[in-house]
Amino acid sequence: MQEIVDRVMAEDEAAGIARRLLFPYLNHAATMFESGYATKDDIDAAMRFGCGYPIGPLDLIDALGARAVADGLAHLHDETDDQLHVPAPLLGRLAASESTFADEAAASATADSPVGHHAVGKVGVVGTGTMASGIVEVFAKAGHDVVYVGRTDEKAQAVQARIEKNLDRAIAKGKLDESGKSDVLDRLTAATEREALGDVDIVVEAIAEDLDVKLQLFSDLDRICKPGAILATTTSSLSIADCAEATSRPADVIGMHFFNPAPVMKLVEVVTADGTSREVADTVKSLCLDVGKHPVSCGDRAGFIVNALLFPYLNDAVTLHESGVPMGDIDEALKATRLPMGPFELLDVVGNDVSLAIQRTLVSAFGHPGWQPAASLEKVVAEGRLGRKTGEGFHTY
Ligand code: CAA
């Protein structure tokens, strides 16, 4: 921890780059906490388990000192005149009273007793892309029978091939044996018709981020799934309430937002709409723990916790590069603060098209002019340089 503090507060150019990108992100986390959108523990856990950060943003402010962060932001605001760089009111108060977010969270903590949950056995997954494959893998490895639905046999087979590749990698590393691999594969059932989901206890959908497509799916799930089945979406940008409205059972509809790569990243954002029942939320949180994931709770709002904090920071990195700072210097400066990937590396992993779509959703939901997508992000997407998946993005692969 002290090593990170020393790196961020160092006098050199790399530390200047890190502070330029991290302080607005920390300020936004402070604002998110102050608004009551999520708890301190959930905000910190979300960035640790969703993005592999060594420390959550509010813990990082406590380690750096609220005074240092507030002063750094005030200095940045003098340069940029961007309202997003005005220190959050709570940050200013903590700086003045030499207090911490940990103290603030302890003072505002309320007891939250679970209402109980029901058992989940068989799982359904809809979709065959990267996220869907990862989610199928998570549940099958944890011992659940999984039926997954793709639009064609070829797409469904590609899911099995991706999972086999990951299992083979685990065997090569001595973490799994052949019988463990066949146990996992035996739990998988591929289907091309949604009717195959009639007897599952929960469906997690990871299909295209298009509201009309999702609404059709939720109306199908409402018709097909047995009473009491939980209907979950892993959407990162659409409203859970909108999906719920397409069904006759909004209390059973919930968000389960997994992170990329799903088999590795431990976070699931459990997103409840106003109509989601407490029992369904508790059941999903308990299921996450059973399959080795860390659930955090948040409301049905654009970007949830992680994307709302992460993508403006990634966008700021692109803007900083446009001002003349080399991409490699930015990636290295952030990795020196122990982030697992530099911003341009991560943009290329997530996909620049996905990142641009998320950033646009955030701008339309929150309206901050400072979050307008950077011109070069628009440009790489227009040129088809989408990241690792196309062999070229900000970097070349
Ligand atoms: N599928 C399955 N397993 C994978 C994998 C994949 N695609 N990629 C890596 N792994 C496994 C490896 O096998 C390895 O497992 P073991 O140690 O058990 O063998 C483990 O992950 C670590 O991999 P590596 O050692 O090869 O690589 P690493 O140490 O560089 O870690 C990383 C890779 C975990 C991805 C790390 O770089 C990281 O945490 N990056 C940040 C990723 C991130 O921020 N994701 C969130 C993006 S935002 C999002 O997803 C939300 C949205 O809505 C878009």
CSV table of C-alpha atoms and ligand atoms in Angstrom, one decimal:
chain,number,residue,atom,x,y,z
A,1,MET,CA,0.0,0.0,0.0
A,2,GLN,CA,2.7,2.5,1.0
A,3,GLU,CA,4.5,1.6,-2.3
A,4,ILE,CA,1.4,2.7,-4.2
A,5,VAL,CA,1.1,5.9,-2.2
A,6,ASP,CA,4.7,6.7,-2.8
A,7,ARG,CA,4.4,6.1,-6.6
A,8,VAL,CA,1.2,8.2,-7.0
A,9,MET,CA,2.7,11.1,-5.0
A,10,ALA,CA,6.2,11.0,-6.5
A,11,GLU,CA,7.7,14.1,-8.2
A,12,ASP,CA,8.4,12.5,-11.6
A,13,GLU,CA,6.5,12.7,-14.9
A,14,ALA,CA,5.0,9.2,-14.6
A,15,ALA,CA,3.4,10.1,-11.2
A,16,GLY,CA,2.0,13.3,-12.8
A,17,ILE,CA,0.3,11.2,-15.5
A,18,ALA,CA,-1.1,8.9,-12.8
A,19,ARG,CA,-2.5,11.7,-10.7
A,20,ARG,CA,-4.0,13.4,-13.8
A,21,LEU,CA,-6.0,10.2,-14.5
A,22,LEU,CA,-6.6,8.8,-11.0
A,23,PHE,CA,-7.7,11.9,-9.1
A,24,PRO,CA,-10.8,12.5,-11.3
A,25,TYR,CA,-11.7,8.8,-10.9
A,26,LEU,CA,-11.2,9.1,-7.1
A,27,ASN,CA,-13.4,12.2,-7.0
A,28,HIS,CA,-16.1,10.4,-8.9
A,29,ALA,CA,-16.0,7.5,-6.4
A,30,ALA,CA,-16.3,10.0,-3.6
A,31,THR,CA,-19.4,11.5,-5.3
A,32,MET,CA,-20.9,8.1,-5.9
A,33,PHE,CA,-20.5,7.2,-2.2
A,34,GLU,CA,-21.8,10.6,-1.0
A,35,SER,CA,-24.9,10.2,-3.2
A,36,GLY,CA,-25.7,6.9,-1.4
A,37,TYR,CA,-25.7,4.9,-4.6
A,38,ALA,CA,-23.5,2.1,-3.1
A,39,THR,CA,-21.7,1.4,0.1
A,40,LYS,CA,-18.0,2.1,0.6
A,41,ASP,CA,-17.3,-1.6,0.8
A,42,ASP,CA,-19.1,-2.3,-2.4
A,43,ILE,CA,-17.5,0.6,-4.3
A,44,ASP,CA,-14.0,-0.6,-3.2
A,45,ALA,CA,-14.7,-4.3,-3.8
A,46,ALA,CA,-16.2,-3.5,-7.2
A,47,MET,CA,-12.9,-2.0,-8.5
A,48,ARG,CA,-10.8,-4.6,-6.9
A,49,PHE,CA,-12.7,-7.6,-8.1
A,50,GLY,CA,-14.0,-6.2,-11.3
A,51,CYS,CA,-10.8,-4.6,-12.6
A,52,GLY,CA,-8.1,-6.3,-10.6
A,53,TYR,CA,-7.1,-3.0,-8.9
A,54,PRO,CA,-4.9,-3.6,-5.8
A,55,ILE,CA,-7.0,-1.2,-3.7
A,56,GLY,CA,-10.5,0.3,-4.0
A,57,PRO,CA,-10.8,4.1,-4.7
A,58,LEU,CA,-12.1,5.1,-1.3
A,59,ASP,CA,-9.4,3.2,0.5
A,60,LEU,CA,-6.9,4.8,-1.8
A,61,ILE,CA,-8.2,8.3,-0.9
A,62,ASP,CA,-7.8,7.3,2.8
A,63,ALA,CA,-4.3,6.1,2.1
A,64,LEU,CA,-3.2,9.2,0.1
A,65,GLY,CA,-5.1,11.5,2.6
A,66,ALA,CA,-8.2,13.4,1.6
A,67,ARG,CA,-6.3,16.6,1.9
A,68,ALA,CA,-3.7,15.6,-0.8
A,69,VAL,CA,-6.5,14.4,-3.2
A,70,ALA,CA,-8.7,17.5,-2.7
A,71,ASP,CA,-5.7,19.8,-3.2
A,72,GLY,CA,-4.6,17.9,-6.3
A,73,LEU,CA,-8.1,18.2,-7.7
A,74,ALA,CA,-8.3,21.9,-6.9
A,75,HIS,CA,-5.0,22.4,-8.7
A,76,LEU,CA,-6.3,20.4,-11.7
A,77,HIS,CA,-9.5,22.4,-11.8
A,78,ASP,CA,-7.5,25.6,-12.0
A,79,GLU,CA,-6.0,24.2,-15.2
A,80,THR,CA,-9.0,22.6,-16.8
A,81,ASP,CA,-12.0,24.6,-15.4
A,82,ASP,CA,-13.9,21.2,-15.7
A,83,GLN,CA,-16.6,20.9,-13.1
A,84,LEU,CA,-15.7,17.2,-12.7
A,85,HIS,CA,-12.5,18.4,-11.1
A,86,VAL,CA,-14.1,20.4,-8.3
A,87,PRO,CA,-13.5,18.2,-5.2
A,88,ALA,CA,-16.7,16.4,-4.1
A,89,PRO,CA,-18.2,18.2,-1.0
A,90,LEU,CA,-17.6,15.2,1.2
A,91,LEU,CA,-14.0,15.0,0.1
A,92,GLY,CA,-13.6,18.6,1.1
A,93,ARG,CA,-15.2,18.0,4.5
A,94,LEU,CA,-13.0,15.0,5.2
A,95,ALA,CA,-9.9,17.0,4.2
A,96,ALA,CA,-10.9,19.8,6.6
A,97,SER,CA,-11.6,17.5,9.5
A,98,GLU,CA,-8.6,15.1,8.7
A,99,SER,CA,-11.1,12.3,8.7
A,100,THR,CA,-11.5,9.2,6.4
A,101,PHE,CA,-14.0,7.4,4.2
A,102,ALA,CA,-13.6,4.5,6.6
A,103,ASP,CA,-14.8,6.7,9.5
A,104,GLU,CA,-17.6,8.1,7.4
A,105,ALA,CA,-18.8,4.6,6.3
A,106,ALA,CA,-18.7,3.3,9.9
A,107,ALA,CA,-20.8,6.2,11.0
A,108,SER,CA,-23.4,5.7,8.3
A,109,ALA,CA,-23.5,1.9,8.4
A,110,THR,CA,-27.0,0.3,8.7
A,111,ALA,CA,-27.8,-3.3,9.6
A,112,ASP,CA,-29.1,-5.2,6.5
A,113,SER,CA,-30.6,-8.5,7.5
A,114,PRO,CA,-31.1,-11.0,4.6
A,115,VAL,CA,-34.7,-12.1,4.0
A,116,GLY,CA,-33.6,-15.7,3.0
A,117,HIS,CA,-33.0,-17.3,-0.4
A,118,HIS,CA,-33.9,-20.4,-2.3
A,119,ALA,CA,-31.7,-23.1,-3.8
A,120,VAL,CA,-30.5,-22.9,-7.4
A,121,GLY,CA,-29.7,-26.1,-9.3
A,122,LYS,CA,-29.9,-26.0,-13.1
A,123,VAL,CA,-28.8,-22.8,-14.9
A,124,GLY,CA,-29.7,-21.5,-18.3
A,125,VAL,CA,-27.5,-19.1,-20.3
A,126,VAL,CA,-28.6,-17.3,-23.5
A,127,GLY,CA,-25.9,-16.2,-25.9
A,128,THR,CA,-22.7,-17.5,-27.3
A,129,GLY,CA,-20.3,-14.6,-27.2
A,130,THR,CA,-17.3,-14.0,-25.0
A,131,MET,CA,-19.4,-13.1,-21.9
A,132,ALA,CA,-21.9,-15.9,-22.4
A,133,SER,CA,-19.1,-18.5,-22.8
A,134,GLY,CA,-17.4,-17.3,-19.7
A,135,ILE,CA,-20.6,-17.4,-17.7
A,136,VAL,CA,-21.4,-21.0,-18.8
A,137,GLU,CA,-17.9,-21.9,-17.7
A,138,VAL,CA,-18.3,-20.3,-14.3
A,139,PHE,CA,-21.5,-22.2,-13.5
A,140,ALA,CA,-20.4,-25.6,-15.0
A,141,LYS,CA,-17.0,-25.5,-13.1
A,142,ALA,CA,-19.0,-24.8,-9.9
A,143,GLY,CA,-21.0,-28.0,-10.4
A,144,HIS,CA,-24.2,-26.7,-11.9
A,145,ASP,CA,-25.8,-28.3,-14.9
A,146,VAL,CA,-26.0,-25.6,-17.6
A,147,VAL,CA,-28.1,-25.4,-20.7
A,148,TYR,CA,-27.1,-22.7,-23.1
A,149,VAL,CA,-28.9,-21.4,-26.1
A,150,GLY,CA,-27.3,-20.1,-29.3
A,151,ARG,CA,-28.8,-19.1,-32.6
A,152,THR,CA,-27.0,-21.8,-34.5
A,153,ASP,CA,-25.3,-25.2,-33.8
A,154,GLU,CA,-22.0,-23.7,-34.9
A,155,LYS,CA,-22.2,-20.8,-32.4
A,156,ALA,CA,-23.2,-23.2,-29.6
A,157,GLN,CA,-20.2,-25.5,-30.5
A,158,ALA,CA,-17.9,-22.5,-30.4
A,159,VAL,CA,-18.9,-22.0,-26.7
A,160,GLN,CA,-17.9,-25.6,-25.9
A,161,ALA,CA,-14.6,-25.2,-27.8
A,162,ARG,CA,-13.7,-22.0,-25.9
A,163,ILE,CA,-14.4,-23.7,-22.6
A,164,GLU,CA,-12.4,-26.8,-23.6
A,165,LYS,CA,-9.5,-24.5,-24.4
A,166,ASN,CA,-9.6,-22.9,-21.0
A,167,LEU,CA,-9.9,-26.3,-19.3
A,168,ASP,CA,-6.9,-27.6,-21.3
A,169,ARG,CA,-4.9,-24.6,-20.1
A,170,ALA,CA,-5.9,-25.5,-16.5
A,171,ILE,CA,-4.7,-29.1,-17.2
A,172,ALA,CA,-1.4,-27.9,-18.6
A,173,LYS,CA,-0.9,-25.9,-15.5
A,174,GLY,CA,-1.6,-29.0,-13.3
A,175,LYS,CA,-4.8,-27.3,-11.8
A,176,LEU,CA,-7.3,-29.8,-13.3
A,177,ASP,CA,-7.1,-33.5,-14.5
A,178,GLU,CA,-8.8,-35.1,-17.5
A,179,SER,CA,-11.7,-36.5,-15.4
A,180,GLY,CA,-12.3,-33.0,-13.9
A,181,LYS,CA,-12.5,-31.7,-17.5
A,182,SER,CA,-15.0,-34.3,-18.6
A,183,ASP,CA,-17.1,-33.7,-15.5
A,184,VAL,CA,-17.4,-30.0,-16.5
A,185,LEU,CA,-18.1,-30.8,-20.1
A,186,ASP,CA,-20.7,-33.4,-19.1
A,187,ARG,CA,-22.7,-30.7,-17.3
A,188,LEU,CA,-23.1,-28.7,-20.6
A,189,THR,CA,-26.1,-29.0,-22.8
A,190,ALA,CA,-26.3,-26.9,-26.0
A,191,ALA,CA,-29.6,-25.9,-27.6
A,192,THR,CA,-30.7,-23.7,-30.4
A,193,GLU,CA,-34.3,-23.2,-29.1
A,194,ARG,CA,-35.2,-21.1,-26.1
A,195,GLU,CA,-37.8,-23.8,-25.2
A,196,ALA,CA,-34.9,-25.8,-23.7
A,197,LEU,CA,-35.0,-23.3,-20.7
A,198,GLY,CA,-38.3,-24.6,-19.4
A,199,ASP,CA,-36.9,-26.3,-16.3
A,200,VAL,CA,-34.0,-24.1,-15.2
A,201,ASP,CA,-33.9,-22.3,-11.9
A,202,ILE,CA,-32.2,-19.2,-13.2
A,203,VAL,CA,-31.5,-17.8,-16.7
A,204,VAL,CA,-28.6,-15.5,-17.3
A,205,GLU,CA,-28.7,-13.7,-20.6
A,206,ALA,CA,-25.7,-12.3,-22.4
A,207,ILE,CA,-27.0,-11.5,-25.9
A,208,ALA,CA,-26.7,-8.3,-27.9
A,209,GLU,CA,-27.0,-4.9,-26.1
A,210,ASP,CA,-30.0,-3.9,-28.0
A,211,LEU,CA,-33.2,-3.1,-26.1
A,212,ASP,CA,-35.6,-4.5,-28.7
A,213,VAL,CA,-33.7,-7.7,-28.9
A,214,LYS,CA,-33.6,-8.0,-25.0
A,215,LEU,CA,-37.4,-7.2,-24.7
A,216,GLN,CA,-38.2,-10.0,-27.2
A,217,LEU,CA,-36.0,-12.3,-25.2
A,218,PHE,CA,-37.6,-11.4,-21.8
A,219,SER,CA,-41.0,-11.9,-23.2
A,220,ASP,CA,-40.0,-15.4,-24.5
A,221,LEU,CA,-38.4,-16.2,-21.1
A,222,ASP,CA,-41.6,-15.2,-19.4
A,223,ARG,CA,-43.6,-17.6,-21.6
A,224,ILE,CA,-41.1,-20.5,-21.3
A,225,CYS,CA,-39.5,-20.5,-17.9
A,226,LYS,CA,-41.2,-22.2,-14.9
A,227,PRO,CA,-42.8,-20.1,-12.2
A,228,GLY,CA,-40.2,-18.9,-9.7
A,229,ALA,CA,-37.3,-19.0,-12.1
A,230,ILE,CA,-35.0,-16.0,-11.8
A,231,LEU,CA,-34.5,-14.1,-15.0
A,232,ALA,CA,-31.1,-12.3,-15.0
A,233,THR,CA,-29.5,-10.0,-17.5
A,234,THR,CA,-25.8,-9.3,-17.7
A,235,THR,CA,-26.4,-6.0,-19.6
A,236,SER,CA,-23.9,-3.3,-18.9
A,237,SER,CA,-25.9,-0.4,-20.4
A,238,LEU,CA,-29.6,-1.1,-20.5
A,239,SER,CA,-32.2,-0.8,-17.7
A,240,ILE,CA,-33.2,-3.8,-15.7
A,241,ALA,CA,-36.7,-2.2,-15.2
A,242,ASP,CA,-37.2,-2.1,-19.0
A,243,CYS,CA,-36.4,-5.8,-19.2
A,244,ALA,CA,-38.7,-6.6,-16.3
A,245,GLU,CA,-41.6,-4.7,-18.0
A,246,ALA,CA,-41.5,-7.2,-20.8
A,247,THR,CA,-42.5,-10.0,-18.4
A,248,SER,CA,-45.4,-10.7,-16.1
A,249,ARG,CA,-43.0,-11.3,-13.2
A,250,PRO,CA,-40.9,-8.2,-12.6
A,251,ALA,CA,-40.1,-9.4,-9.0
A,252,ASP,CA,-38.0,-12.2,-10.5
A,253,VAL,CA,-36.0,-10.0,-12.9
A,254,ILE,CA,-32.5,-8.8,-11.9
A,255,GLY,CA,-29.1,-7.8,-13.2
A,256,MET,CA,-26.0,-10.0,-12.8
A,257,HIS,CA,-23.2,-8.0,-14.4
A,258,PHE,CA,-20.1,-10.1,-14.9
A,259,PHE,CA,-16.7,-8.8,-15.9
A,260,ASN,CA,-14.4,-9.7,-18.7
A,261,PRO,CA,-12.9,-12.3,-18.6
A,262,ALA,CA,-15.8,-13.8,-16.7
A,263,PRO,CA,-14.0,-17.0,-15.5
A,264,VAL,CA,-11.2,-14.9,-13.9
A,265,MET,CA,-12.8,-11.6,-12.7
A,266,LYS,CA,-14.5,-12.3,-9.3
A,267,LEU,CA,-17.0,-9.4,-9.4
A,268,VAL,CA,-20.7,-9.6,-10.1
A,269,GLU,CA,-22.7,-6.4,-9.8
A,270,VAL,CA,-26.1,-7.5,-8.6
A,271,VAL,CA,-28.5,-4.8,-9.9
A,272,THR,CA,-31.9,-4.5,-8.5
A,273,ALA,CA,-34.8,-2.5,-10.1
A,274,ASP,CA,-37.5,-1.1,-7.9
A,275,GLY,CA,-39.7,-4.2,-8.6
A,276,THR,CA,-37.0,-6.8,-7.9
A,277,SER,CA,-37.9,-8.9,-4.8
A,278,ARG,CA,-35.5,-9.0,-1.8
A,279,GLU,CA,-35.6,-12.8,-1.9
A,280,VAL,CA,-34.5,-12.8,-5.5
A,281,ALA,CA,-31.6,-10.4,-4.7
A,282,ASP,CA,-30.5,-12.5,-1.7
A,283,THR,CA,-30.7,-15.7,-3.8
A,284,VAL,CA,-28.5,-14.2,-6.5
A,285,LYS,CA,-26.0,-12.9,-4.0
A,286,SER,CA,-25.8,-16.3,-2.4
A,287,LEU,CA,-25.5,-18.0,-5.8
A,288,CYS,CA,-22.6,-15.7,-6.6
A,289,LEU,CA,-20.8,-16.7,-3.4
A,290,ASP,CA,-21.4,-20.4,-4.2
A,291,VAL,CA,-19.7,-20.1,-7.6
A,292,GLY,CA,-16.7,-18.2,-6.2
A,293,LYS,CA,-17.7,-14.7,-7.1
A,294,HIS,CA,-17.9,-11.5,-5.0
A,295,PRO,CA,-21.4,-9.9,-5.3
A,296,VAL,CA,-21.9,-6.1,-4.8
A,297,SER,CA,-25.3,-4.4,-4.7
A,298,CYS,CA,-26.3,-1.5,-6.7
A,299,GLY,CA,-29.3,0.3,-8.2
A,300,ASP,CA,-30.6,0.3,-11.8
A,301,ARG,CA,-28.6,3.2,-13.1
A,302,ALA,CA,-26.3,3.7,-16.2
A,303,GLY,CA,-22.9,2.2,-15.7
A,304,PHE,CA,-23.6,0.7,-12.3
A,305,ILE,CA,-20.5,1.0,-10.1
A,306,VAL,CA,-17.6,-0.2,-12.2
A,307,ASN,CA,-18.4,1.1,-15.7
A,308,ALA,CA,-19.4,4.5,-14.3
A,309,LEU,CA,-16.0,4.8,-12.6
A,310,LEU,CA,-13.8,3.0,-15.2
A,311,PHE,CA,-14.9,4.3,-18.6
A,312,PRO,CA,-14.6,8.1,-17.9
A,313,TYR,CA,-11.0,7.3,-16.7
A,314,LEU,CA,-10.3,5.3,-19.9
A,315,ASN,CA,-11.7,8.2,-21.9
A,316,ASP,CA,-9.6,10.7,-20.0
A,317,ALA,CA,-6.5,8.6,-20.9
A,318,VAL,CA,-7.4,8.9,-24.6
A,319,THR,CA,-7.8,12.7,-24.3
A,320,LEU,CA,-4.5,12.9,-22.5
A,321,HIS,CA,-2.8,11.0,-25.3
A,322,GLU,CA,-4.4,13.4,-27.8
A,323,SER,CA,-2.7,16.3,-25.9
A,324,GLY,CA,0.7,14.7,-26.8
A,325,VAL,CA,1.5,12.2,-24.1
A,326,PRO,CA,2.6,8.9,-25.7
A,327,MET,CA,0.3,5.9,-25.1
A,328,GLY,CA,3.1,3.7,-23.8
A,329,ASP,CA,4.0,6.3,-21.2
A,330,ILE,CA,0.4,6.4,-20.0
A,331,ASP,CA,0.1,2.6,-19.8
A,332,GLU,CA,3.4,2.3,-18.0
A,333,ALA,CA,2.6,5.2,-15.5
A,334,LEU,CA,-0.6,3.5,-14.5
A,335,LYS,CA,0.8,0.0,-14.3
A,336,ALA,CA,3.5,1.5,-12.0
A,337,THR,CA,0.7,2.2,-9.5
A,338,ARG,CA,0.0,-1.6,-9.6
A,339,LEU,CA,-3.1,-1.5,-12.0
A,340,PRO,CA,-3.0,-4.8,-13.9
A,341,MET,CA,-3.3,-3.1,-17.3
A,342,GLY,CA,-2.7,0.3,-18.7
A,343,PRO,CA,-5.8,2.1,-20.0
A,344,PHE,CA,-5.0,1.5,-23.7
A,345,GLU,CA,-4.3,-2.2,-23.1
A,346,LEU,CA,-7.6,-2.5,-21.2
A,347,LEU,CA,-9.6,-0.6,-23.9
A,348,ASP,CA,-8.2,-3.1,-26.5
A,349,VAL,CA,-9.3,-6.0,-24.2
A,350,VAL,CA,-12.8,-4.7,-23.6
A,351,GLY,CA,-13.2,-3.6,-27.3
A,352,ASN,CA,-13.2,0.0,-28.4
A,353,ASP,CA,-16.7,-0.3,-29.8
A,354,VAL,CA,-18.0,-1.6,-26.4
A,355,SER,CA,-16.1,1.2,-24.6
A,356,LEU,CA,-17.5,3.9,-26.9
A,357,ALA,CA,-21.1,2.6,-26.5
A,358,ILE,CA,-20.7,2.6,-22.7
A,359,GLN,CA,-19.2,6.1,-22.7
A,360,ARG,CA,-22.1,7.4,-24.8
A,361,THR,CA,-24.6,5.8,-22.4
A,362,LEU,CA,-22.9,7.6,-19.5
A,363,VAL,CA,-22.9,10.9,-21.2
A,364,SER,CA,-26.6,10.6,-22.0
A,365,ALA,CA,-27.4,9.5,-18.4
A,366,PHE,CA,-25.3,12.0,-16.5
A,367,GLY,CA,-24.8,14.8,-19.0
A,368,HIS,CA,-21.2,15.7,-18.0
A,369,PRO,CA,-19.7,17.5,-21.0
A,370,GLY,CA,-16.2,16.4,-19.7
A,371,TRP,CA,-17.2,12.8,-20.5
A,372,GLN,CA,-17.8,13.3,-24.2
A,373,PRO,CA,-16.1,10.4,-26.0
A,374,ALA,CA,-12.6,11.4,-27.1
A,375,ALA,CA,-12.2,12.0,-30.8
A,376,SER,CA,-9.6,9.2,-31.2
A,377,LEU,CA,-11.9,6.7,-29.5
A,378,GLU,CA,-14.5,7.6,-32.1
A,379,LYS,CA,-11.8,7.3,-34.8
A,380,VAL,CA,-10.5,3.8,-34.0
A,381,VAL,CA,-14.0,2.5,-33.9
A,382,ALA,CA,-14.9,4.1,-37.2
A,383,GLU,CA,-11.7,2.5,-38.7
A,384,GLY,CA,-12.7,-0.9,-37.4
A,385,ARG,CA,-9.7,-1.0,-35.0
A,386,LEU,CA,-11.8,-2.5,-32.2
A,387,GLY,CA,-9.0,-4.0,-30.1
A,388,ARG,CA,-7.6,-7.5,-29.6
A,389,LYS,CA,-10.6,-9.0,-31.3
A,390,THR,CA,-9.7,-7.4,-34.6
A,391,GLY,CA,-5.9,-7.7,-34.1
A,392,GLU,CA,-5.6,-3.9,-33.9
A,393,GLY,CA,-6.9,-1.2,-31.6
A,394,PHE,CA,-4.8,1.4,-29.9
A,395,HIS,CA,-2.1,-1.2,-29.9
A,396,THR,CA,-1.4,-3.8,-32.6
A,397,TYR,CA,-1.6,-7.6,-31.8
B,1,CAA,N1,-10.5,-16.9,-19.9
B,1,CAA,C1,-10.3,-17.7,-18.9
B,1,CAA,N2,-9.2,-17.6,-18.1
B,1,CAA,C2,-8.3,-16.7,-18.4
B,1,CAA,C3,-8.5,-15.7,-19.4
B,1,CAA,C4,-9.7,-15.9,-20.2
B,1,CAA,N3,-10.0,-15.1,-21.2
B,1,CAA,N4,-7.5,-14.9,-19.4
B,1,CAA,C5,-6.7,-15.2,-18.4
B,1,CAA,N5,-7.2,-16.3,-17.8
B,1,CAA,C6,-6.6,-16.9,-16.6
B,1,CAA,C7,-5.3,-17.5,-16.7
B,1,CAA,O1,-5.4,-18.9,-17.1
B,1,CAA,C8,-4.8,-17.4,-15.3
B,1,CAA,O2,-5.4,-18.4,-14.5
B,1,CAA,P1,-4.5,-19.3,-13.5
B,1,CAA,O3,-3.6,-18.4,-12.8
B,1,CAA,O4,-5.5,-20.0,-12.7
B,1,CAA,O5,-3.8,-20.2,-14.4
B,1,CAA,C9,-5.3,-16.1,-14.8
B,1,CAA,O6,-6.4,-15.8,-15.7
B,1,CAA,C10,-4.3,-15.0,-14.9
B,1,CAA,O7,-3.9,-14.9,-16.2
B,1,CAA,P2,-2.4,-14.5,-16.7
B,1,CAA,O8,-1.5,-14.9,-15.6
B,1,CAA,O9,-2.2,-15.0,-18.1
B,1,CAA,O10,-2.6,-13.0,-16.9
B,1,CAA,P3,-2.5,-11.7,-16.0
B,1,CAA,O11,-1.8,-12.0,-14.7
B,1,CAA,O12,-2.0,-10.7,-16.9
B,1,CAA,O13,-4.0,-11.5,-15.6
B,1,CAA,C11,-6.1,-10.5,-16.1
B,1,CAA,C12,-5.0,-11.3,-16.6
B,1,CAA,C13,-6.8,-11.2,-14.9
B,1,CAA,C14,-7.2,-10.3,-17.2
B,1,CAA,C15,-5.6,-9.1,-15.5
B,1,CAA,O14,-4.8,-8.5,-16.5
B,1,CAA,C16,-6.7,-8.1,-15.1
B,1,CAA,O15,-7.2,-8.2,-14.0
B,1,CAA,N6,-7.0,-7.2,-16.0
B,1,CAA,C17,-8.1,-6.2,-15.8
B,1,CAA,C18,-9.3,-6.7,-16.5
B,1,CAA,C19,-10.5,-5.7,-16.3
B,1,CAA,O16,-10.4,-4.6,-15.9
B,1,CAA,N7,-11.7,-6.2,-16.7
B,1,CAA,C20,-12.9,-5.4,-16.6
B,1,CAA,C21,-13.2,-4.8,-17.9
B,1,CAA,S1,-14.8,-3.9,-17.8
B,1,CAA,C22,-16.0,-5.0,-18.0
B,1,CAA,O17,-15.7,-6.2,-18.3
B,1,CAA,C23,-17.4,-4.5,-17.9
B,1,CAA,C24,-18.1,-4.3,-19.2
B,1,CAA,O18,-19.4,-4.2,-19.1
B,1,CAA,C25,-17.4,-4.1,-20.4
